[in-house]
Amino acid sequence: MSTTSTVAPASAGRATPRAPRRNPLRSVPLISVALLVLLVVAGILLASRGENLLSAGSIVDILTRSSLLGFIAIGQTLVILCRSLDLSVGYVAALSSLVAAVVMDGEPSRILLGVAAALGIAAAVGLFNGIVTTKLGVHAFITTLGSGLIIKGFLDTRYPGPSGSVPSAFQGFGYTRIGVLPVSAIIMLVIAAAGALMLHRTRLGHSMFAVGGNIDVARLSGIRTDRTLILAHVMCSTMAGLAGLLLAARFSTGVGAQIYGAGYDLDSIAAVVLGGTLLLGGRGGIGGTIAAVLILGVLDSLFNQLQINPFFRDVLRGVIIIAAVALYARRQIDPKKARVRFRDTTSPSAAEPPPATEGGRS
Amino acid sequence: MSTRTGAAPGGPPSFLAQLKQNGSGPVLVVLAVLVAVMAVLNPGFYEPPSLMAFLRNAAPLVILAIGQYFVIVAGEFDLSVGSLVGAQVVIAARLINGEEDRTWPVIALMVGFGLLVGLVNGLITTLLRVPSFITTLGTMLVLYGAIRMWTGGSPTGALSEGFRQWGRLGIDMPVLRQLPYALLIMIALAVVGILVMRSSYGRVLMATGDNDTAATFAGGRVWLVRTGAFVLSSLFATVAGILVGGFAGVTAQVGQGMEFTAITAVVLGGVLLGGGRGWVVGAMAGALTYQLLERLLVQLDMPSTLNPTIQGVIIIAAVAFAADRWRTRRGRTAPQTPAEPEPVGVA
């Protein structure tokens, strides 16, 4: 703060009274509107071809596609809110799917053990990520890139192909449905609700927002910033572990390269940011993330049904992500906060005065 | 700015001062240790021909690292370089299609394409204020998808000999047997990188990464400088693409994952993620270290699948060491040392 006060006292002084005003324009409603629009457009597109978007089959398809990325993205939301990020989630999911399948080894009696082992190992990776990031001062980008590489090497060496097997009782996690709702999607929504409650109603949740907003202020306010960040990483990895369990249930065995090669890490970060969570931390929420994951799921499903070139999907995805985030940036109330960068310095001045909206600062 | 006080206008800082300020010390130590270990394990590695071959293979990553350095030192990321390298190789193969006289026009076209990608990345980041992580992630997806759409999933066409020579051949020499073009290009671009960072542009770039508000008040046009960094990164990636294409040929996987390797190399070289500190020579040393490490693991008869694990450990350890040594974390999270109480001419 002291650096800012010498450079731009006006902006530092104004930041506080401005804070409450940004709530009405939080981006969560925006993304929900986008989801609705997309659903309507997709419905019309499909109806014109004599298909029904809201048929049981396609709802199941959308929700099944979404739940996997949803698990990972919920966890990713927590770390990004704390102004960190996790590039190892894909590898953690692969690791936990293998651990679960190998431990269960087709024995129904060992389901619990397998689940516990998979989640435990995932949580341990998160603990490692969190501790290295906070205590050793390594940027989370490097920490999680490194831990991902470590896991990748281990998996490639030890489990080059699919290993272990999952008892059929556990496969239900991947395929059972209640009505049109897949169990995995229900679990995802329940966890999302629990996560949102945690963020908005508990001390830990408030600490996460505070840490992401300004870690110095958070520490000076008596928040245990290191512990908060470590917990966020543990939760994120555990969620990735849960995604791994789901994958093991779907494949009925543990797989490595196919999972971590699928790009879940970058996809999840994209979904979180698409959902309106600031990459700079401190603002956003799980609701937006879920809406973004559903948008990506609907798009995938739509492209599948319209039989559009799958590579075009990537192009469109890239454009949508950039356009959406540009739109958010335009809508930011606080122009000083708008230029998001991976800046470790937590001074609020780490944004350039925007050339276009110069008048707003007068 | 405080980390660069020695680089004040008084003249170029001495070599040692550079080392001290820019956090490149650890990587040079690691590099020296690796060079020594290699000498013990396999003295034949330092026979000129094999050394030249190693440097030829390392050149693309070093070039990518220099390009990435500009972006990182300005406080941004460029995740699109890997897919840009892939795209350029595929474009070259498709357009040249084995015909020798198309080599230079296509190379010109590739440079133009690189320029365009860099410009788009830069302008979206600076003018639309999208975080560069997202901008370049989006570019990566678009390039990846567009190239595969264009080629239907498997790249076709062939590169001409005139194109491939840059990555494969060199000037015949008595002792070295062959001085690879790739090495010469790498050295030339390294000189360009150093000169750029010593120019006024480079100083503004560094100041921008350190504190862009201050840089703006000091009269720097932050958005223009940042856009320039993205353009440089894309152009360097284009050169790397030409070398990679010449050396490795055309596959659908060319360039995959190179963005993370390049970022790792830069960070390994003591450049601070978030910008404002680091030395271009450090970034190059980081890239060489990464390549030498990979080579060493082959030498040690490790199963090649274990390479990522060891790399992961070393990356984390090296960065942790540097972070601890240079006190970046304390500097960044503890109340910062107050800026020099110089009068700031801002009303």
PDB file of N, CA and C in Angstrom, chain A residues 2 7 132 134 137-139 141-143 145-146 149-150 153-154 157 216 219 226 269 273 279 309 311-312 314-315 321-322 325-326 329-330 338-345 349-352 354, chain B residues 75-77 124 127-131 133-135 140-142 144-146 148-149 209-210 212-213 217 222 226 263-264 267 273-275 305-306 308-309 312 315-316 319-320 323 329 332-333 336:
ATOM      1  N   SER A   2       2.017   1.145   0.680  1.00  0.00           N
ATOM      2  CA  SER A   2       2.811   2.348   0.802  1.00  0.00           C
ATOM      3  C   SER A   2       3.307   2.801  -0.563  1.00  0.00           C
ATOM      4  N   VAL A   7       2.612   6.933  -5.247  1.00  0.00           N
ATOM      5  CA  VAL A   7       2.460   7.082  -6.692  1.00  0.00           C
ATOM      6  C   VAL A   7       1.100   7.674  -7.049  1.00  0.00           C
ATOM      7  N   VAL A 132       4.372 -25.809  -1.059  1.00  0.00           N
ATOM      8  CA  VAL A 132       5.472 -25.286  -1.870  1.00  0.00           C
ATOM      9  C   VAL A 132       5.178 -23.844  -2.287  1.00  0.00           C
ATOM     10  N   THR A 134       3.202 -21.581  -0.773  1.00  0.00           N
ATOM     11  CA  THR A 134       3.189 -20.578   0.287  1.00  0.00           C
ATOM     12  C   THR A 134       4.519 -20.515   1.040  1.00  0.00           C
ATOM     13  N   GLY A 137       7.612 -20.075  -1.517  1.00  0.00           N
ATOM     14  CA  GLY A 137       7.527 -18.885  -2.352  1.00  0.00           C
ATOM     15  C   GLY A 137       7.676 -19.153  -3.836  1.00  0.00           C
ATOM     16  N   VAL A 138       7.319 -20.375  -4.274  1.00  0.00           N
ATOM     17  CA  VAL A 138       7.355 -20.667  -5.706  1.00  0.00           C
ATOM     18  C   VAL A 138       6.007 -20.257  -6.301  1.00  0.00           C
ATOM     19  N   HIS A 139       6.054 -19.604  -7.437  1.00  0.00           N
ATOM     20  CA  HIS A 139       4.799 -19.218  -8.106  1.00  0.00           C
ATOM     21  C   HIS A 139       3.958 -20.466  -8.383  1.00  0.00           C
ATOM     22  N   PHE A 141       2.086 -21.250 -10.668  1.00  0.00           N
ATOM     23  CA  PHE A 141       2.220 -21.718 -12.042  1.00  0.00           C
ATOM     24  C   PHE A 141       3.323 -22.770 -12.141  1.00  0.00           C
ATOM     25  N   ILE A 142       4.472 -22.468 -11.539  1.00  0.00           N
ATOM     26  CA  ILE A 142       5.611 -23.391 -11.590  1.00  0.00           C
ATOM     27  C   ILE A 142       5.375 -24.589 -10.682  1.00  0.00           C
ATOM     28  N   THR A 143       4.847 -24.330  -9.471  1.00  0.00           N
ATOM     29  CA  THR A 143       4.620 -25.436  -8.552  1.00  0.00           C
ATOM     30  C   THR A 143       3.747 -26.506  -9.176  1.00  0.00           C
ATOM     31  N   LEU A 145       2.793 -26.836 -12.355  1.00  0.00           N
ATOM     32  CA  LEU A 145       3.380 -27.395 -13.580  1.00  0.00           C
ATOM     33  C   LEU A 145       4.363 -28.492 -13.192  1.00  0.00           C
ATOM     34  N   GLY A 146       5.180 -28.208 -12.185  1.00  0.00           N
ATOM     35  CA  GLY A 146       6.171 -29.177 -11.726  1.00  0.00           C
ATOM     36  C   GLY A 146       5.534 -30.415 -11.130  1.00  0.00           C
ATOM     37  N   LEU A 149       4.210 -32.531 -13.807  1.00  0.00           N
ATOM     38  CA  LEU A 149       5.268 -33.273 -14.508  1.00  0.00           C
ATOM     39  C   LEU A 149       5.726 -34.475 -13.681  1.00  0.00           C
ATOM     40  N   ILE A 150       5.828 -34.263 -12.377  1.00  0.00           N
ATOM     41  CA  ILE A 150       6.274 -35.362 -11.508  1.00  0.00           C
ATOM     42  C   ILE A 150       5.294 -36.531 -11.617  1.00  0.00           C
ATOM     43  N   GLY A 153       5.504 -38.296 -15.064  1.00  0.00           N
ATOM     44  CA  GLY A 153       6.625 -39.223 -15.171  1.00  0.00           C
ATOM     45  C   GLY A 153       6.345 -40.519 -14.443  1.00  0.00           C
ATOM     46  N   PHE A 154       5.778 -40.395 -13.246  1.00  0.00           N
ATOM     47  CA  PHE A 154       5.457 -41.587 -12.466  1.00  0.00           C
ATOM     48  C   PHE A 154       4.448 -42.462 -13.204  1.00  0.00           C
ATOM     49  N   THR A 157       5.845 -44.168 -16.343  1.00  0.00           N
ATOM     50  CA  THR A 157       6.793 -45.234 -16.046  1.00  0.00           C
ATOM     51  C   THR A 157       6.088 -46.458 -15.465  1.00  0.00           C
ATOM     52  N   ASP A 216      -1.863  -8.847   1.374  1.00  0.00           N
ATOM     53  CA  ASP A 216      -1.274  -8.063   2.464  1.00  0.00           C
ATOM     54  C   ASP A 216      -2.341  -7.594   3.437  1.00  0.00           C
ATOM     55  N   ARG A 219      -3.574 -10.471   5.452  1.00  0.00           N
ATOM     56  CA  ARG A 219      -2.683 -10.878   6.532  1.00  0.00           C
ATOM     57  C   ARG A 219      -2.740  -9.867   7.672  1.00  0.00           C
ATOM     58  N   ASP A 226      -1.576 -18.179   4.583  1.00  0.00           N
ATOM     59  CA  ASP A 226      -0.945 -19.402   4.091  1.00  0.00           C
ATOM     60  C   ASP A 226      -1.890 -20.585   4.233  1.00  0.00           C
ATOM     61  N   ILE A 269      -9.489 -23.918 -16.228  1.00  0.00           N
ATOM     62  CA  ILE A 269      -9.173 -22.502 -15.994  1.00  0.00           C
ATOM     63  C   ILE A 269     -10.033 -21.636 -16.903  1.00  0.00           C
ATOM     64  N   VAL A 273     -12.781 -18.771 -15.684  1.00  0.00           N
ATOM     65  CA  VAL A 273     -12.720 -17.375 -16.098  1.00  0.00           C
ATOM     66  C   VAL A 273     -13.957 -17.005 -16.911  1.00  0.00           C
ATOM     67  N   LEU A 279      -9.334 -13.737 -12.926  1.00  0.00           N
ATOM     68  CA  LEU A 279      -8.095 -14.507 -12.879  1.00  0.00           C
ATOM     69  C   LEU A 279      -7.143 -13.911 -11.844  1.00  0.00           C
ATOM     70  N   ASN A 309     -17.590 -30.259 -37.711  1.00  0.00           N
ATOM     71  CA  ASN A 309     -16.172 -30.591 -37.574  1.00  0.00           C
ATOM     72  C   ASN A 309     -15.695 -30.354 -36.131  1.00  0.00           C
ATOM     73  N   PHE A 311     -12.900 -30.019 -34.884  1.00  0.00           N
ATOM     74  CA  PHE A 311     -11.815 -29.050 -34.713  1.00  0.00           C
ATOM     75  C   PHE A 311     -12.353 -27.629 -34.707  1.00  0.00           C
ATOM     76  N   PHE A 312     -13.482 -27.443 -35.384  1.00  0.00           N
ATOM     77  CA  PHE A 312     -14.090 -26.120 -35.367  1.00  0.00           C
ATOM     78  C   PHE A 312     -14.519 -25.753 -33.953  1.00  0.00           C
ATOM     79  N   ASP A 314     -12.904 -26.277 -31.253  1.00  0.00           N
ATOM     80  CA  ASP A 314     -11.779 -25.635 -30.565  1.00  0.00           C
ATOM     81  C   ASP A 314     -11.665 -24.171 -30.963  1.00  0.00           C
ATOM     82  N   VAL A 315     -11.795 -23.913 -32.258  1.00  0.00           N
ATOM     83  CA  VAL A 315     -11.706 -22.534 -32.741  1.00  0.00           C
ATOM     84  C   VAL A 315     -12.776 -21.694 -32.047  1.00  0.00           C
ATOM     85  N   ILE A 321     -14.174 -17.741 -25.462  1.00  0.00           N
ATOM     86  CA  ILE A 321     -13.509 -17.434 -24.190  1.00  0.00           C
ATOM     87  C   ILE A 321     -12.935 -16.021 -24.227  1.00  0.00           C
ATOM     88  N   ILE A 322     -12.222 -15.717 -25.319  1.00  0.00           N
ATOM     89  CA  ILE A 322     -11.626 -14.375 -25.401  1.00  0.00           C
ATOM     90  C   ILE A 322     -12.722 -13.308 -25.402  1.00  0.00           C
ATOM     91  N   VAL A 325     -14.409 -12.845 -21.951  1.00  0.00           N
ATOM     92  CA  VAL A 325     -13.587 -12.168 -20.957  1.00  0.00           C
ATOM     93  C   VAL A 325     -13.394 -10.703 -21.328  1.00  0.00           C
ATOM     94  N   ALA A 326     -13.302 -10.426 -22.630  1.00  0.00           N
ATOM     95  CA  ALA A 326     -13.206  -9.025 -23.056  1.00  0.00           C
ATOM     96  C   ALA A 326     -14.454  -8.270 -22.637  1.00  0.00           C
ATOM     97  N   ALA A 329     -14.270  -7.517 -19.007  1.00  0.00           N
ATOM     98  CA  ALA A 329     -13.316  -6.447 -18.741  1.00  0.00           C
ATOM     99  C   ALA A 329     -13.951  -5.096 -19.033  1.00  0.00           C
ATOM    100  N   ARG A 330     -14.764  -5.045 -20.091  1.00  0.00           N
ATOM    101  CA  ARG A 330     -15.450  -3.797 -20.416  1.00  0.00           C
ATOM    102  C   ARG A 330     -16.454  -3.415 -19.345  1.00  0.00           C
ATOM    103  N   ALA A 338      -9.303  -3.375 -13.676  1.00  0.00           N
ATOM    104  CA  ALA A 338      -9.740  -4.110 -14.855  1.00  0.00           C
ATOM    105  C   ALA A 338      -8.612  -4.852 -15.550  1.00  0.00           C
ATOM    106  N   ARG A 339      -7.420  -4.265 -15.575  1.00  0.00           N
ATOM    107  CA  ARG A 339      -6.364  -4.930 -16.332  1.00  0.00           C
ATOM    108  C   ARG A 339      -5.792  -6.058 -15.507  1.00  0.00           C
ATOM    109  N   VAL A 340      -6.256  -7.253 -15.771  1.00  0.00           N
ATOM    110  CA  VAL A 340      -5.852  -8.387 -14.973  1.00  0.00           C
ATOM    111  C   VAL A 340      -4.533  -8.932 -15.460  1.00  0.00           C
ATOM    112  N   ARG A 341      -3.624  -9.122 -14.553  1.00  0.00           N
ATOM    113  CA  ARG A 341      -2.342  -9.700 -14.926  1.00  0.00           C
ATOM    114  C   ARG A 341      -1.918 -10.659 -13.848  1.00  0.00           C
ATOM    115  N   PHE A 342      -0.983 -11.509 -14.227  1.00  0.00           N
ATOM    116  CA  PHE A 342      -0.426 -12.385 -13.215  1.00  0.00           C
ATOM    117  C   PHE A 342       0.656 -11.662 -12.477  1.00  0.00           C
ATOM    118  N   ARG A 343       0.245 -10.783 -11.652  1.00  0.00           N
ATOM    119  CA  ARG A 343       1.188  -9.925 -10.982  1.00  0.00           C
ATOM    120  C   ARG A 343       1.229 -10.379  -9.545  1.00  0.00           C
ATOM    121  N   ASP A 344       2.418 -10.638  -9.034  1.00  0.00           N
ATOM    122  CA  ASP A 344       2.466 -11.092  -7.655  1.00  0.00           C
ATOM    123  C   ASP A 344       2.387  -9.938  -6.690  1.00  0.00           C
ATOM    124  N   THR A 345       2.844  -8.816  -7.128  1.00  0.00           N
ATOM    125  CA  THR A 345       2.716  -7.655  -6.282  1.00  0.00           C
ATOM    126  C   THR A 345       1.238  -7.400  -6.095  1.00  0.00           C
ATOM    127  N   SER A 349      -2.245  -0.873  -7.641  1.00  0.00           N
ATOM    128  CA  SER A 349      -1.851  -0.041  -8.765  1.00  0.00           C
ATOM    129  C   SER A 349      -1.372  -0.866  -9.940  1.00  0.00           C
ATOM    130  N   ALA A 350      -1.412  -2.205  -9.776  1.00  0.00           N
ATOM    131  CA  ALA A 350      -0.858  -3.052 -10.830  1.00  0.00           C
ATOM    132  C   ALA A 350      -1.759  -3.120 -12.047  1.00  0.00           C
ATOM    133  N   ALA A 351      -2.383  -2.052 -12.375  1.00  0.00           N
ATOM    134  CA  ALA A 351      -3.186  -2.003 -13.588  1.00  0.00           C
ATOM    135  C   ALA A 351      -2.884  -0.702 -14.276  1.00  0.00           C
ATOM    136  N   GLU A 352      -2.798  -0.763 -15.577  1.00  0.00           N
ATOM    137  CA  GLU A 352      -2.468   0.465 -16.246  1.00  0.00           C
ATOM    138  C   GLU A 352      -3.723   1.336 -16.363  1.00  0.00           C
ATOM    139  N   PRO A 354      -6.377   2.739 -18.166  1.00  0.00           N
ATOM    140  CA  PRO A 354      -6.836   2.345 -19.495  1.00  0.00           C
ATOM    141  C   PRO A 354      -6.853   3.535 -20.429  1.00  0.00           C
TER     142      PRO A 354
ATOM    143  N   GLY B  75       5.336  -8.791 -17.690  1.00  0.00           N
ATOM    144  CA  GLY B  75       4.272  -9.170 -16.776  1.00  0.00           C
ATOM    145  C   GLY B  75       3.151  -9.957 -17.408  1.00  0.00           C
ATOM    146  N   GLU B  76       3.399 -10.576 -18.556  1.00  0.00           N
ATOM    147  CA  GLU B  76       2.325 -11.318 -19.228  1.00  0.00           C
ATOM    148  C   GLU B  76       2.764 -12.755 -19.485  1.00  0.00           C
ATOM    149  N   PHE B  77       1.887 -13.499 -20.166  1.00  0.00           N
ATOM    150  CA  PHE B  77       2.193 -14.866 -20.578  1.00  0.00           C
ATOM    151  C   PHE B  77       1.959 -14.966 -22.074  1.00  0.00           C
ATOM    152  N   ILE B 124      -5.501  -7.579 -28.120  1.00  0.00           N
ATOM    153  CA  ILE B 124      -6.595  -8.088 -27.276  1.00  0.00           C
ATOM    154  C   ILE B 124      -6.228  -7.925 -25.806  1.00  0.00           C
ATOM    155  N   LEU B 127      -5.721  -3.656 -25.258  1.00  0.00           N
ATOM    156  CA  LEU B 127      -6.855  -2.764 -25.498  1.00  0.00           C
ATOM    157  C   LEU B 127      -8.159  -3.342 -24.960  1.00  0.00           C
ATOM    158  N   LEU B 128      -8.371  -4.641 -25.144  1.00  0.00           N
ATOM    159  CA  LEU B 128      -9.610  -5.225 -24.616  1.00  0.00           C
ATOM    160  C   LEU B 128      -9.457  -5.667 -23.164  1.00  0.00           C
ATOM    161  N   ARG B 129      -8.215  -5.581 -22.659  1.00  0.00           N
ATOM    162  CA  ARG B 129      -7.949  -5.871 -21.256  1.00  0.00           C
ATOM    163  C   ARG B 129      -8.325  -7.287 -20.852  1.00  0.00           C
ATOM    164  N   VAL B 130      -8.100  -8.217 -21.747  1.00  0.00           N
ATOM    165  CA  VAL B 130      -8.256  -9.628 -21.395  1.00  0.00           C
ATOM    166  C   VAL B 130      -6.927 -10.091 -20.807  1.00  0.00           C
ATOM    167  N   PRO B 131      -6.941 -10.832 -19.686  1.00  0.00           N
ATOM    168  CA  PRO B 131      -5.666 -11.305 -19.150  1.00  0.00           C
ATOM    169  C   PRO B 131      -4.923 -12.122 -20.205  1.00  0.00           C
ATOM    170  N   PHE B 133      -3.082 -14.584 -20.085  1.00  0.00           N
ATOM    171  CA  PHE B 133      -3.226 -16.038 -19.925  1.00  0.00           C
ATOM    172  C   PHE B 133      -4.414 -16.528 -20.741  1.00  0.00           C
ATOM    173  N   ILE B 134      -5.515 -15.787 -20.672  1.00  0.00           N
ATOM    174  CA  ILE B 134      -6.733 -16.178 -21.385  1.00  0.00           C
ATOM    175  C   ILE B 134      -6.612 -15.863 -22.870  1.00  0.00           C
ATOM    176  N   THR B 135      -6.084 -14.683 -23.192  1.00  0.00           N
ATOM    177  CA  THR B 135      -5.921 -14.326 -24.606  1.00  0.00           C
ATOM    178  C   THR B 135      -5.153 -15.401 -25.344  1.00  0.00           C
ATOM    179  N   MET B 140      -4.285 -20.159 -28.670  1.00  0.00           N
ATOM    180  CA  MET B 140      -3.787 -21.532 -28.770  1.00  0.00           C
ATOM    181  C   MET B 140      -4.894 -22.452 -29.273  1.00  0.00           C
ATOM    182  N   LEU B 141      -6.094 -22.337 -28.677  1.00  0.00           N
ATOM    183  CA  LEU B 141      -7.215 -23.173 -29.103  1.00  0.00           C
ATOM    184  C   LEU B 141      -7.580 -22.885 -30.552  1.00  0.00           C
ATOM    185  N   VAL B 142      -7.630 -21.595 -30.898  1.00  0.00           N
ATOM    186  CA  VAL B 142      -8.030 -21.228 -32.257  1.00  0.00           C
ATOM    187  C   VAL B 142      -7.023 -21.773 -33.271  1.00  0.00           C
ATOM    188  N   TYR B 144      -4.847 -24.197 -32.912  1.00  0.00           N
ATOM    189  CA  TYR B 144      -4.874 -25.657 -32.894  1.00  0.00           C
ATOM    190  C   TYR B 144      -6.041 -26.179 -33.721  1.00  0.00           C
ATOM    191  N   GLY B 145      -7.215 -25.607 -33.464  1.00  0.00           N
ATOM    192  CA  GLY B 145      -8.396 -26.060 -34.186  1.00  0.00           C
ATOM    193  C   GLY B 145      -8.342 -25.689 -35.662  1.00  0.00           C
ATOM    194  N   ALA B 146      -7.925 -24.462 -35.957  1.00  0.00           N
ATOM    195  CA  ALA B 146      -7.942 -23.993 -37.342  1.00  0.00           C
ATOM    196  C   ALA B 146      -7.002 -24.816 -38.204  1.00  0.00           C
ATOM    197  N   ARG B 148      -6.007 -27.865 -37.742  1.00  0.00           N
ATOM    198  CA  ARG B 148      -6.511 -29.225 -37.956  1.00  0.00           C
ATOM    199  C   ARG B 148      -7.736 -29.238 -38.860  1.00  0.00           C
ATOM    200  N   MET B 149      -8.514 -28.158 -38.795  1.00  0.00           N
ATOM    201  CA  MET B 149      -9.634 -28.056 -39.727  1.00  0.00           C
ATOM    202  C   MET B 149      -9.113 -27.968 -41.155  1.00  0.00           C
ATOM    203  N   GLY B 209       6.750  -4.044 -16.726  1.00  0.00           N
ATOM    204  CA  GLY B 209       6.517  -5.266 -15.976  1.00  0.00           C
ATOM    205  C   GLY B 209       6.631  -5.043 -14.482  1.00  0.00           C
ATOM    206  N   ASP B 210       7.485  -4.094 -14.107  1.00  0.00           N
ATOM    207  CA  ASP B 210       7.694  -3.852 -12.687  1.00  0.00           C
ATOM    208  C   ASP B 210       6.530  -3.101 -12.079  1.00  0.00           C
ATOM    209  N   ASP B 212       3.370  -0.868 -13.893  1.00  0.00           N
ATOM    210  CA  ASP B 212       2.949  -0.198 -15.121  1.00  0.00           C
ATOM    211  C   ASP B 212       2.348   1.175 -14.858  1.00  0.00           C
ATOM    212  N   THR B 213       1.847   1.390 -13.648  1.00  0.00           N
ATOM    213  CA  THR B 213       1.363   2.730 -13.334  1.00  0.00           C
ATOM    214  C   THR B 213       2.518   3.717 -13.355  1.00  0.00           C
ATOM    215  N   PHE B 217       3.249   6.926 -15.769  1.00  0.00           N
ATOM    216  CA  PHE B 217       3.523   8.282 -15.286  1.00  0.00           C
ATOM    217  C   PHE B 217       4.872   8.768 -15.771  1.00  0.00           C
ATOM    218  N   VAL B 222       2.488   2.143 -22.273  1.00  0.00           N
ATOM    219  CA  VAL B 222       2.502   0.766 -21.796  1.00  0.00           C
ATOM    220  C   VAL B 222       1.856  -0.183 -22.799  1.00  0.00           C
ATOM    221  N   ARG B 226       3.817  -3.324 -24.549  1.00  0.00           N
ATOM    222  CA  ARG B 226       3.377  -4.705 -24.309  1.00  0.00           C
ATOM    223  C   ARG B 226       3.022  -5.400 -25.608  1.00  0.00           C
ATOM    224  N   ILE B 263       8.198 -21.380 -21.060  1.00  0.00           N
ATOM    225  CA  ILE B 263       7.955 -20.609 -19.840  1.00  0.00           C
ATOM    226  C   ILE B 263       8.819 -21.159 -18.711  1.00  0.00           C
ATOM    227  N   THR B 264       8.883 -22.493 -18.620  1.00  0.00           N
ATOM    228  CA  THR B 264       9.721 -23.100 -17.600  1.00  0.00           C
ATOM    229  C   THR B 264      11.167 -22.652 -17.743  1.00  0.00           C
ATOM    230  N   VAL B 267      11.588 -19.090 -16.552  1.00  0.00           N
ATOM    231  CA  VAL B 267      11.515 -18.954 -15.103  1.00  0.00           C
ATOM    232  C   VAL B 267      12.735 -19.575 -14.450  1.00  0.00           C
ATOM    233  N   LEU B 273       8.089 -14.423 -12.791  1.00  0.00           N
ATOM    234  CA  LEU B 273       6.739 -14.431 -13.356  1.00  0.00           C
ATOM    235  C   LEU B 273       6.005 -13.258 -12.754  1.00  0.00           C
ATOM    236  N   GLY B 274       5.410 -12.446 -13.576  1.00  0.00           N
ATOM    237  CA  GLY B 274       4.790 -11.239 -13.059  1.00  0.00           C
ATOM    238  C   GLY B 274       5.563 -10.018 -13.506  1.00  0.00           C
ATOM    239  N   GLY B 275       6.752 -10.263 -14.006  1.00  0.00           N
ATOM    240  CA  GLY B 275       7.448  -9.204 -14.707  1.00  0.00           C
ATOM    241  C   GLY B 275       8.364  -8.344 -13.868  1.00  0.00           C
ATOM    242  N   THR B 305      10.597 -42.235 -19.731  1.00  0.00           N
ATOM    243  CA  THR B 305       9.313 -41.823 -19.162  1.00  0.00           C
ATOM    244  C   THR B 305       9.500 -41.122 -17.828  1.00  0.00           C
ATOM    245  N   LEU B 306      10.665 -41.321 -17.206  1.00  0.00           N
ATOM    246  CA  LEU B 306      10.885 -40.671 -15.901  1.00  0.00           C
ATOM    247  C   LEU B 306      11.341 -39.220 -16.057  1.00  0.00           C
ATOM    248  N   PRO B 308       9.982 -36.457 -17.153  1.00  0.00           N
ATOM    249  CA  PRO B 308       9.139 -35.393 -16.601  1.00  0.00           C
ATOM    250  C   PRO B 308       9.253 -35.286 -15.085  1.00  0.00           C
ATOM    251  N   THR B 309       9.314 -36.441 -14.409  1.00  0.00           N
ATOM    252  CA  THR B 309       9.391 -36.412 -12.947  1.00  0.00           C
ATOM    253  C   THR B 309      10.614 -35.643 -12.489  1.00  0.00           C
ATOM    254  N   GLY B 312      10.333 -32.021 -13.230  1.00  0.00           N
ATOM    255  CA  GLY B 312       9.424 -31.370 -12.292  1.00  0.00           C
ATOM    256  C   GLY B 312      10.109 -31.046 -10.979  1.00  0.00           C
ATOM    257  N   ILE B 315      12.684 -28.234 -11.523  1.00  0.00           N
ATOM    258  CA  ILE B 315      12.068 -26.917 -11.736  1.00  0.00           C
ATOM    259  C   ILE B 315      11.625 -26.335 -10.403  1.00  0.00           C
ATOM    260  N   ILE B 316      10.882 -27.145  -9.637  1.00  0.00           N
ATOM    261  CA  ILE B 316      10.379 -26.622  -8.362  1.00  0.00           C
ATOM    262  C   ILE B 316      11.546 -26.247  -7.455  1.00  0.00           C
ATOM    263  N   VAL B 319      13.402 -23.053  -8.671  1.00  0.00           N
ATOM    264  CA  VAL B 319      12.655 -21.814  -8.461  1.00  0.00           C
ATOM    265  C   VAL B 319      12.522 -21.519  -6.965  1.00  0.00           C
ATOM    266  N   ALA B 320      12.357 -22.580  -6.180  1.00  0.00           N
ATOM    267  CA  ALA B 320      12.275 -22.366  -4.730  1.00  0.00           C
ATOM    268  C   ALA B 320      13.582 -21.785  -4.224  1.00  0.00           C
ATOM    269  N   ALA B 323      13.768 -18.241  -5.319  1.00  0.00           N
ATOM    270  CA  ALA B 323      12.817 -17.408  -4.595  1.00  0.00           C
ATOM    271  C   ALA B 323      13.332 -17.112  -3.202  1.00  0.00           C
ATOM    272  N   ARG B 329       9.699 -13.585  -2.465  1.00  0.00           N
ATOM    273  CA  ARG B 329       8.402 -13.737  -1.822  1.00  0.00           C
ATOM    274  C   ARG B 329       8.241 -12.713  -0.700  1.00  0.00           C
ATOM    275  N   ARG B 332       7.560  -9.567  -1.990  1.00  0.00           N
ATOM    276  CA  ARG B 332       6.292  -9.346  -2.654  1.00  0.00           C
ATOM    277  C   ARG B 332       5.137  -9.330  -1.690  1.00  0.00           C
ATOM    278  N   THR B 333       5.232 -10.080  -0.594  1.00  0.00           N
ATOM    279  CA  THR B 333       4.056 -10.156   0.267  1.00  0.00           C
ATOM    280  C   THR B 333       4.194  -9.320   1.525  1.00  0.00           C
ATOM    281  N   GLN B 336       5.856  -3.733   1.232  1.00  0.00           N
ATOM    282  CA  GLN B 336       6.989  -3.483   0.356  1.00  0.00           C
ATOM    283  C   GLN B 336       7.842  -2.348   0.866  1.00  0.00           C
TER     284      GLN B 336
END
